[in-house]
Amino acid sequence: MEECAIADKAFDLIIIGGGPAGLTAGIYAARARLSVLLIEKGLCGGQIAATEKIENYPGFTEPLGGGELTSHMEAQAKEFGLNIKTFAQVESVSERDGSFLVKTGDETFSALTLIVATGATPARLGVPGESEFTGRGVSYCATCDGAFFRDKDVIVVGGGNAAVEEALFLTRFAKKVSIIHRRDEFRADKILVERAAKDERIEFLLGYELASIEGDGKVERVRIKSNKDEGEKIIPAEGVFMYVGTHPNSSFLTNIIKLDERGYIITQEDLGTSRRGIFAAGDVRRNGAKQVVIAAGEGALAAISAQRYLSELAEE
Ligand code: FAD
């Protein structure tokens, strides 16, 4: 994707992150005629860009590719005049004389207000086969990919609420769902565990660790190891759903805004953060659901709040 020429380094608004939240914020802010720069560490698109099909984004009767959806968002934002700087990772944010300074590898940009939309990265276990089969049977999102496993056997890895909730969700499609958890007890809420225990399509494999994911071009089976003895099992499965946590991309903000204990940005109703003038949207924010439509909605709200903040500044 071509990068816009960025002659100026001072903007009304800088958006950090070019996923659905950042791009939607860009559409709203550029359309409101603010001078806006979006900084993205790679190419725009975010996590969804790698997904083959997205079926739950409203407005499309035919599922479209994740990358196709976000490239439409990017084109729309550029149409309204959004400046985009790609392959520039934001390393730090500081405040000086009423402006925010945003530092990438070799450049510093300034703006009166900021929107952080840097998303989160699903945690990886790092077991053999995981990277090789990501997108070919290994998934980090049952809501997104569950429907592709109709009448198939799948594995869910993890013991928290996300793992058990998503295992329950997967029973809508899968023939059998085996939950592998390394401890003897789930961390998930009891009510969820009880619900899963009652479902005959769900099997619990407690006290086991995932050792490897195997297959020929696509997932065919997993190998699991007991934590109590040397026991090993091979479980046939075509899908492996990983719920071993996520990491918000917020480490460059630790000294400037309040994060929760896991690093997610804490926001108010208007998506303002603990520092006036900095807003946050999408998966990097502490909220319940991580979905494109939610990230896009929050990007729109953050842009509207940033505009209001700029009007307040002008009046002060
Ligand atoms: P992201 O998409 O994570 O985008 C953040 C962007 O910020 C990235 O491009 C990243 O490179 C950039 N960035 C991070 N740090 C920096 C930095 N320091 N400097 C500059 N840029 C930075 N949701 C659905 O609704 N439907 C689905 O079908 C679906 N399928 C999914 C499938 C998979 C495999 C995964 C992992 C997720 C799926 N999701 C789906 C969830 C969805 O992708 C996310 O909820 C959504 O992408 C969040 O958007 P975001 O803009 O908040 O963050």
GROMACS .gro file of C-alpha atoms and ligand atoms in nm:
model
  369
    1MET     CA    1   0.000   0.000   0.000
    2GLU     CA    2   0.143   0.337  -0.099
    3GLU     CA    3   0.239   0.574   0.177
    4CYS     CA    4   0.120   0.936   0.167
    5ALA     CA    5   0.390   1.203   0.164
    6ILE     CA    6   0.403   1.359   0.507
    7ALA     CA    7   0.544   1.705   0.469
    8ASP     CA    8   0.433   1.841   0.806
    9LYS     CA    9   0.507   1.686   1.142
   10ALA     CA   10   0.246   1.874   1.348
   11PHE     CA   11  -0.115   1.754   1.334
   12ASP     CA   12  -0.446   1.810   1.512
   13LEU     CA   13  -0.469   1.437   1.575
   14ILE     CA   14  -0.239   1.137   1.558
   15ILE     CA   15  -0.392   0.788   1.547
   16ILE     CA   16  -0.157   0.507   1.650
   17GLY     CA   17  -0.244   0.174   1.484
   18GLY     CA   18  -0.399   0.097   1.146
   19GLY     CA   19  -0.645  -0.184   1.228
   20PRO     CA   20  -1.025  -0.146   1.209
   21ALA     CA   21  -1.035   0.088   1.513
   22GLY     CA   22  -0.760   0.321   1.385
   23LEU     CA   23  -0.885   0.325   1.025
   24THR     CA   24  -1.242   0.403   1.130
   25ALA     CA   25  -1.116   0.681   1.359
   26GLY     CA   26  -0.923   0.806   1.053
   27ILE     CA   27  -1.236   0.808   0.834
   28TYR     CA   28  -1.431   1.012   1.091
   29ALA     CA   29  -1.153   1.256   1.178
   30ALA     CA   30  -1.036   1.320   0.820
   31ARG     CA   31  -1.398   1.364   0.709
   32ALA     CA   32  -1.437   1.623   0.987
   33ARG     CA   33  -1.151   1.810   0.817
   34LEU     CA   34  -0.899   1.768   1.097
   35SER     CA   35  -0.535   1.732   0.999
   36VAL     CA   36  -0.471   1.370   1.091
   37LEU     CA   37  -0.178   1.133   1.075
   38LEU     CA   38  -0.221   0.758   1.126
   39ILE     CA   39   0.097   0.572   1.219
   40GLU     CA   40   0.109   0.196   1.162
   41LYS     CA   41   0.403  -0.032   1.241
   42GLY     CA   42   0.344  -0.262   0.942
   43LEU     CA   43   0.083  -0.243   0.671
   44CYS     CA   44  -0.267  -0.127   0.761
   45GLY     CA   45  -0.530  -0.391   0.833
   46GLY     CA   46  -0.460  -0.521   1.183
   47GLN     CA   47  -0.530  -0.873   1.309
   48ILE     CA   48  -0.826  -0.933   1.078
   49ALA     CA   49  -0.619  -0.875   0.764
   50ALA     CA   50  -0.481  -1.229   0.787
   51THR     CA   51  -0.824  -1.389   0.818
   52GLU     CA   52  -0.954  -1.560   0.509
   53LYS     CA   53  -1.320  -1.476   0.562
   54ILE     CA   54  -1.517  -1.246   0.786
   55GLU     CA   55  -1.884  -1.334   0.806
   56ASN     CA   56  -2.007  -1.126   1.098
   57TYR     CA   57  -1.932  -0.771   0.984
   58PRO     CA   58  -2.270  -0.614   0.906
   59GLY     CA   59  -2.361  -0.508   0.557
   60PHE     CA   60  -2.216  -0.795   0.353
   61THR     CA   61  -2.430  -1.094   0.255
   62GLU     CA   62  -2.130  -1.264   0.094
   63PRO     CA   63  -1.841  -1.313   0.339
   64LEU     CA   64  -1.537  -1.114   0.237
   65GLY     CA   65  -1.167  -1.148   0.317
   66GLY     CA   66  -1.047  -0.967   0.629
   67GLY     CA   67  -0.779  -0.789   0.424
   68GLU     CA   68  -1.036  -0.688   0.165
   69LEU     CA   69  -1.256  -0.529   0.433
   70THR     CA   70  -0.973  -0.328   0.587
   71SER     CA   71  -0.833  -0.221   0.249
   72HIS     CA   72  -1.179  -0.070   0.176
   73MET     CA   73  -1.158   0.111   0.512
   74GLU     CA   74  -0.809   0.238   0.425
   75ALA     CA   75  -0.912   0.357   0.079
   76GLN     CA   76  -1.217   0.533   0.226
   77ALA     CA   77  -1.001   0.710   0.487
   78LYS     CA   78  -0.748   0.821   0.225
   79GLU     CA   79  -1.034   0.952   0.010
   80PHE     CA   80  -1.114   1.193   0.295
   81GLY     CA   81  -0.750   1.301   0.321
   82LEU     CA   82  -0.606   1.081   0.597
   83ASN     CA   83  -0.224   1.080   0.602
   84ILE     CA   84  -0.089   0.732   0.666
   85LYS     CA   85   0.263   0.645   0.767
   86THR     CA   86   0.327   0.272   0.745
   87PHE     CA   87   0.621   0.066   0.870
   88ALA     CA   88   0.673   0.307   1.158
   89GLN     CA   89   0.644   0.165   1.508
   90VAL     CA   90   0.556   0.413   1.781
   91GLU     CA   91   0.814   0.375   2.056
   92SER     CA   92   0.710   0.645   2.300
   93VAL     CA   93   0.459   0.918   2.372
   94SER     CA   94   0.536   1.226   2.581
   95GLU     CA   95   0.380   1.563   2.646
   96ARG     CA   96   0.541   1.905   2.592
   97ASP     CA   97   0.388   2.255   2.594
   98GLY     CA   98   0.033   2.126   2.551
   99SER     CA   99   0.117   1.893   2.263
  100PHE     CA  100   0.181   1.520   2.251
  101LEU     CA  101   0.507   1.404   2.098
  102VAL     CA  102   0.494   1.068   1.923
  103LYS     CA  103   0.831   0.909   1.854
  104THR     CA  104   0.890   0.639   1.596
  105GLY     CA  105   1.233   0.492   1.514
  106ASP     CA  106   1.383   0.802   1.359
  107GLU     CA  107   1.110   1.067   1.357
  108THR     CA  108   0.901   1.263   1.605
  109PHE     CA  109   0.552   1.390   1.523
  110SER     CA  110   0.332   1.614   1.735
  111ALA     CA  111  -0.042   1.652   1.780
  112LEU     CA  112  -0.290   1.820   2.012
  113THR     CA  113  -0.476   1.495   2.068
  114LEU     CA  114  -0.410   1.121   2.025
  115ILE     CA  115  -0.610   0.806   1.964
  116VAL     CA  116  -0.439   0.481   2.063
  117ALA     CA  117  -0.570   0.190   1.855
  118THR     CA  118  -0.278  -0.053   1.871
  119GLY     CA  119  -0.486  -0.366   1.934
  120ALA     CA  120  -0.377  -0.682   2.109
  121THR     CA  121  -0.182  -0.985   2.007
  122PRO     CA  122  -0.320  -1.331   2.094
  123ALA     CA  123  -0.071  -1.509   2.314
  124ARG     CA  124   0.099  -1.805   2.150
  125LEU     CA  125   0.205  -2.122   2.323
  126GLY     CA  126   0.503  -2.174   2.099
  127VAL     CA  127   0.445  -2.549   2.054
  128PRO     CA  128   0.564  -2.727   1.738
  129GLY     CA  129   0.310  -2.690   1.456
  130GLU     CA  130   0.144  -2.379   1.599
  131SER     CA  131   0.287  -2.121   1.357
  132GLU     CA  132   0.289  -2.365   1.066
  133PHE     CA  133  -0.086  -2.435   1.096
  134THR     CA  134  -0.210  -2.088   1.194
  135GLY     CA  135  -0.492  -2.015   0.948
  136ARG     CA  136  -0.492  -2.384   0.843
  137GLY     CA  137  -0.667  -2.528   1.144
  138VAL     CA  138  -0.509  -2.330   1.428
  139SER     CA  139  -0.721  -2.029   1.525
  140TYR     CA  140  -0.732  -1.773   1.803
  141CYS     CA  141  -1.098  -1.677   1.755
  142ALA     CA  142  -1.391  -1.923   1.771
  143THR     CA  143  -1.648  -1.651   1.704
  144CYS     CA  144  -1.466  -1.585   1.380
  145ASP     CA  145  -1.365  -1.929   1.260
  146GLY     CA  146  -1.595  -2.174   1.443
  147ALA     CA  147  -1.837  -2.207   1.151
  148PHE     CA  148  -1.560  -2.355   0.936
  149PHE     CA  149  -1.551  -2.662   1.164
  150ARG     CA  150  -1.903  -2.792   1.116
  151ASP     CA  151  -1.925  -3.164   1.214
  152LYS     CA  152  -1.552  -3.181   1.285
  153ASP     CA  153  -1.356  -3.260   1.603
  154VAL     CA  154  -1.180  -2.960   1.753
  155ILE     CA  155  -0.950  -2.885   2.047
  156VAL     CA  156  -0.967  -2.582   2.274
  157VAL     CA  157  -0.654  -2.498   2.472
  158GLY     CA  158  -0.688  -2.298   2.794
  159GLY     CA  159  -0.868  -2.295   3.125
  160GLY     CA  160  -1.009  -1.946   3.167
  161ASN     CA  161  -1.349  -1.800   3.083
  162ALA     CA  162  -1.254  -1.740   2.720
  163ALA     CA  163  -1.159  -2.105   2.669
  164VAL     CA  164  -1.476  -2.248   2.824
  165GLU     CA  165  -1.710  -1.987   2.670
  166GLU     CA  166  -1.562  -2.048   2.328
  167ALA     CA  167  -1.578  -2.427   2.373
  168LEU     CA  168  -1.951  -2.389   2.443
  169PHE     CA  169  -1.984  -2.167   2.137
  170LEU     CA  170  -1.801  -2.424   1.922
  171THR     CA  171  -2.058  -2.696   2.005
  172ARG     CA  172  -2.293  -2.513   1.766
  173PHE     CA  173  -2.073  -2.640   1.485
  174ALA     CA  174  -1.827  -2.905   1.595
  175LYS     CA  175  -1.907  -3.272   1.649
  176LYS     CA  176  -1.679  -3.291   1.952
  177VAL     CA  177  -1.486  -3.026   2.148
  178SER     CA  178  -1.198  -3.138   2.373
  179ILE     CA  179  -1.071  -2.878   2.620
  180ILE     CA  180  -0.707  -2.925   2.715
  181HIS     CA  181  -0.598  -2.747   3.031
  182ARG     CA  182  -0.267  -2.790   3.207
  183ARG     CA  183  -0.413  -2.767   3.559
  184ASP     CA  184  -0.660  -2.998   3.735
  185GLU     CA  185  -0.914  -2.721   3.775
  186PHE     CA  186  -1.043  -2.453   3.546
  187ARG     CA  187  -0.989  -2.086   3.623
  188ALA     CA  188  -1.319  -2.016   3.445
  189ASP     CA  189  -1.637  -1.926   3.634
  190LYS     CA  190  -1.809  -2.228   3.791
  191ILE     CA  191  -2.133  -2.165   3.607
  192LEU     CA  192  -1.953  -2.193   3.274
  193VAL     CA  193  -1.767  -2.508   3.377
  194GLU     CA  194  -2.093  -2.667   3.495
  195ARG     CA  195  -2.261  -2.579   3.168
  196ALA     CA  196  -1.971  -2.731   2.972
  197ALA     CA  197  -1.970  -3.045   3.191
  198LYS     CA  198  -2.337  -3.104   3.108
  199ASP     CA  199  -2.276  -3.081   2.734
  200GLU     CA  200  -2.210  -3.427   2.596
  201ARG     CA  201  -2.018  -3.287   2.298
  202ILE     CA  202  -1.754  -3.139   2.534
  203GLU     CA  203  -1.472  -3.350   2.678
  204PHE     CA  204  -1.236  -3.225   2.953
  205LEU     CA  205  -0.869  -3.324   2.935
  206LEU     CA  206  -0.738  -3.176   3.259
  207GLY     CA  207  -0.378  -3.199   3.371
  208TYR     CA  208  -0.251  -3.218   3.013
  209GLU     CA  209  -0.029  -2.983   2.813
  210LEU     CA  210  -0.039  -2.944   2.439
  211ALA     CA  211   0.290  -3.090   2.311
  212SER     CA  212   0.250  -3.052   1.934
  213ILE     CA  213   0.006  -2.996   1.650
  214GLU     CA  214   0.052  -3.233   1.360
  215GLY     CA  215  -0.078  -3.298   1.011
  216ASP     CA  216  -0.001  -3.293   0.644
  217GLY     CA  217  -0.067  -2.939   0.517
  218LYS     CA  218  -0.353  -2.894   0.766
  219VAL     CA  219  -0.426  -2.993   1.125
  220GLU     CA  220  -0.504  -3.366   1.164
  221ARG     CA  221  -0.417  -3.441   1.527
  222VAL     CA  222  -0.258  -3.308   1.845
  223ARG     CA  223  -0.021  -3.474   2.085
  224ILE     CA  224  -0.077  -3.402   2.456
  225LYS     CA  225   0.139  -3.485   2.758
  226SER     CA  226   0.022  -3.557   3.109
  227ASN     CA  227   0.151  -3.327   3.382
  228LYS     CA  228   0.135  -3.609   3.640
  229ASP     CA  229   0.326  -3.886   3.468
  230GLU     CA  230   0.498  -3.954   3.139
  231GLY     CA  231   0.164  -4.035   2.974
  232GLU     CA  232   0.102  -3.910   2.623
  233LYS     CA  233  -0.212  -3.913   2.406
  234ILE     CA  234  -0.283  -3.844   2.042
  235ILE     CA  235  -0.617  -3.677   1.978
  236PRO     CA  236  -0.749  -3.658   1.621
  237ALA     CA  237  -0.879  -3.307   1.546
  238GLU     CA  238  -0.909  -3.070   1.252
  239GLY     CA  239  -0.919  -2.748   1.450
  240VAL     CA  240  -0.719  -2.613   1.745
  241PHE     CA  241  -0.846  -2.300   1.920
  242MET     CA  242  -0.593  -2.129   2.147
  243TYR     CA  243  -0.714  -1.933   2.450
  244VAL     CA  244  -0.400  -1.887   2.649
  245GLY     CA  245  -0.445  -1.509   2.685
  246THR     CA  246  -0.376  -1.194   2.485
  247HIS     CA  247  -0.117  -0.923   2.516
  248PRO     CA  248  -0.233  -0.564   2.459
  249ASN     CA  249   0.011  -0.361   2.250
  250SER     CA  250   0.046  -0.089   2.510
  251SER     CA  251   0.395  -0.123   2.658
  252PHE     CA  252   0.508   0.211   2.509
  253LEU     CA  253   0.238   0.388   2.716
  254THR     CA  254   0.314   0.266   3.068
  255ASN     CA  255   0.442   0.603   3.187
  256ILE     CA  256   0.177   0.819   3.028
  257ILE     CA  257  -0.169   0.665   3.084
  258LYS     CA  258  -0.334   0.425   3.326
  259LEU     CA  259  -0.335   0.061   3.222
  260ASP     CA  260  -0.501  -0.225   3.409
  261GLU     CA  261  -0.299  -0.509   3.562
  262ARG     CA  262  -0.285  -0.688   3.225
  263GLY     CA  263  -0.182  -0.380   3.031
  264TYR     CA  264  -0.521  -0.291   2.878
  265ILE     CA  265  -0.600   0.082   2.862
  266ILE     CA  266  -0.864   0.197   3.108
  267THR     CA  267  -1.111   0.441   2.952
  268GLN     CA  268  -1.417   0.644   3.040
  269GLU     CA  269  -1.749   0.649   2.856
  270ASP     CA  270  -1.620   0.885   2.584
  271LEU     CA  271  -1.311   0.660   2.548
  272GLY     CA  272  -1.089   0.925   2.713
  273THR     CA  273  -0.799   0.782   2.915
  274SER     CA  274  -0.646   0.895   3.244
  275ARG     CA  275  -0.466   1.172   3.052
  276ARG     CA  276  -0.682   1.446   2.904
  277GLY     CA  277  -0.646   1.453   2.524
  278ILE     CA  278  -0.552   1.084   2.482
  279PHE     CA  279  -0.829   0.848   2.371
  280ALA     CA  280  -0.822   0.471   2.312
  281ALA     CA  281  -1.029   0.238   2.093
  282GLY     CA  282  -1.051  -0.130   2.000
  283ASP     CA  283  -0.876  -0.437   2.135
  284VAL     CA  284  -0.613  -0.239   2.330
  285ARG     CA  285  -0.888  -0.101   2.552
  286ARG     CA  286  -1.027  -0.289   2.850
  287ASN     CA  287  -1.364  -0.418   2.733
  288GLY     CA  288  -1.545  -0.748   2.704
  289ALA     CA  289  -1.551  -0.835   2.336
  290LYS     CA  290  -1.281  -0.826   2.074
  291GLN     CA  291  -1.452  -0.794   1.738
  292VAL     CA  292  -1.407  -0.583   1.424
  293VAL     CA  293  -1.749  -0.419   1.445
  294ILE     CA  294  -1.680  -0.318   1.805
  295ALA     CA  295  -1.333  -0.185   1.723
  296ALA     CA  296  -1.476   0.015   1.431
  297GLY     CA  297  -1.755   0.156   1.650
  298GLU     CA  298  -1.507   0.256   1.916
  299GLY     CA  299  -1.280   0.415   1.653
  300ALA     CA  300  -1.575   0.632   1.544
  301LEU     CA  301  -1.656   0.729   1.904
  302ALA     CA  302  -1.292   0.809   1.986
  303ALA     CA  303  -1.270   1.036   1.679
  304ILE     CA  304  -1.587   1.219   1.778
  305SER     CA  305  -1.455   1.262   2.134
  306ALA     CA  306  -1.120   1.388   2.000
  307GLN     CA  307  -1.303   1.647   1.787
  308ARG     CA  308  -1.498   1.764   2.094
  309TYR     CA  309  -1.174   1.788   2.289
  310LEU     CA  310  -1.016   2.003   2.014
  311SER     CA  311  -1.321   2.236   2.022
  312GLU     CA  312  -1.286   2.266   2.402
  313LEU     CA  313  -0.915   2.349   2.361
  314ALA     CA  314  -0.997   2.619   2.106
  315GLU     CA  315  -1.245   2.776   2.350
  316GLU     CA  316  -1.004   2.771   2.647
  317FAD     P1  317  -0.582  -0.461   1.559
  317FAD     O1  318  -0.660  -0.525   1.453
  317FAD     O2  319  -0.496  -0.545   1.647
  317FAD     O3  320  -0.494  -0.347   1.493
  317FAD     C1  321  -0.396  -0.279   1.564
  317FAD     C2  322  -0.292  -0.226   1.469
  317FAD     O4  323  -0.199  -0.147   1.543
  317FAD     C3  324  -0.211  -0.335   1.400
  317FAD     O5  325  -0.213  -0.313   1.260
  317FAD     C4  326  -0.070  -0.321   1.458
  317FAD     O6  327   0.031  -0.351   1.364
  317FAD     C5  328  -0.068  -0.173   1.496
  317FAD     N1  329   0.028  -0.143   1.604
  317FAD     C6  330   0.045  -0.211   1.720
  317FAD     N2  331   0.141  -0.152   1.795
  317FAD     C7  332   0.182  -0.044   1.725
  317FAD     C8  333   0.280   0.057   1.749
  317FAD     N3  334   0.352   0.060   1.863
  317FAD     N4  335   0.302   0.152   1.655
  317FAD     C9  336   0.229   0.152   1.539
  317FAD     N5  337   0.134   0.058   1.511
  317FAD    C10  338   0.112  -0.038   1.603
  317FAD     N6  339  -1.334  -1.021   1.460
  317FAD    C11  340  -1.455  -1.023   1.398
  317FAD     O7  341  -1.538  -0.935   1.421
  317FAD     N7  342  -1.484  -1.119   1.305
  317FAD    C12  343  -1.397  -1.215   1.271
  317FAD     O8  344  -1.428  -1.301   1.188
  317FAD    C13  345  -1.268  -1.215   1.335
  317FAD     N8  346  -1.174  -1.307   1.303
  317FAD    C14  347  -1.054  -1.307   1.367
  317FAD    C15  348  -0.960  -1.404   1.334
  317FAD    C16  349  -0.837  -1.405   1.397
  317FAD    C17  350  -0.737  -1.511   1.359
  317FAD    C18  351  -0.807  -1.307   1.496
  317FAD    C19  352  -0.673  -1.306   1.564
  317FAD    C20  353  -0.899  -1.210   1.530
  317FAD    C21  354  -1.025  -1.209   1.467
  317FAD     N9  355  -1.122  -1.115   1.498
  317FAD    C22  356  -1.242  -1.114   1.433
  317FAD    C23  357  -1.096  -1.012   1.599
  317FAD    C24  358  -1.056  -0.880   1.528
  317FAD     O9  359  -0.952  -0.905   1.438
  317FAD    C25  360  -1.015  -0.774   1.630
  317FAD    O10  361  -1.116  -0.755   1.726
  317FAD    C26  362  -0.990  -0.639   1.558
  317FAD    O11  363  -0.893  -0.654   1.457
  317FAD    C27  364  -0.943  -0.533   1.656
  317FAD    O12  365  -0.914  -0.418   1.584
  317FAD     P2  366  -0.814  -0.306   1.642
  317FAD    O13  367  -0.806  -0.201   1.538
  317FAD    O14  368  -0.856  -0.270   1.779
  317FAD    O15  369  -0.674  -0.380   1.661
   0.00000   0.00000   0.00000
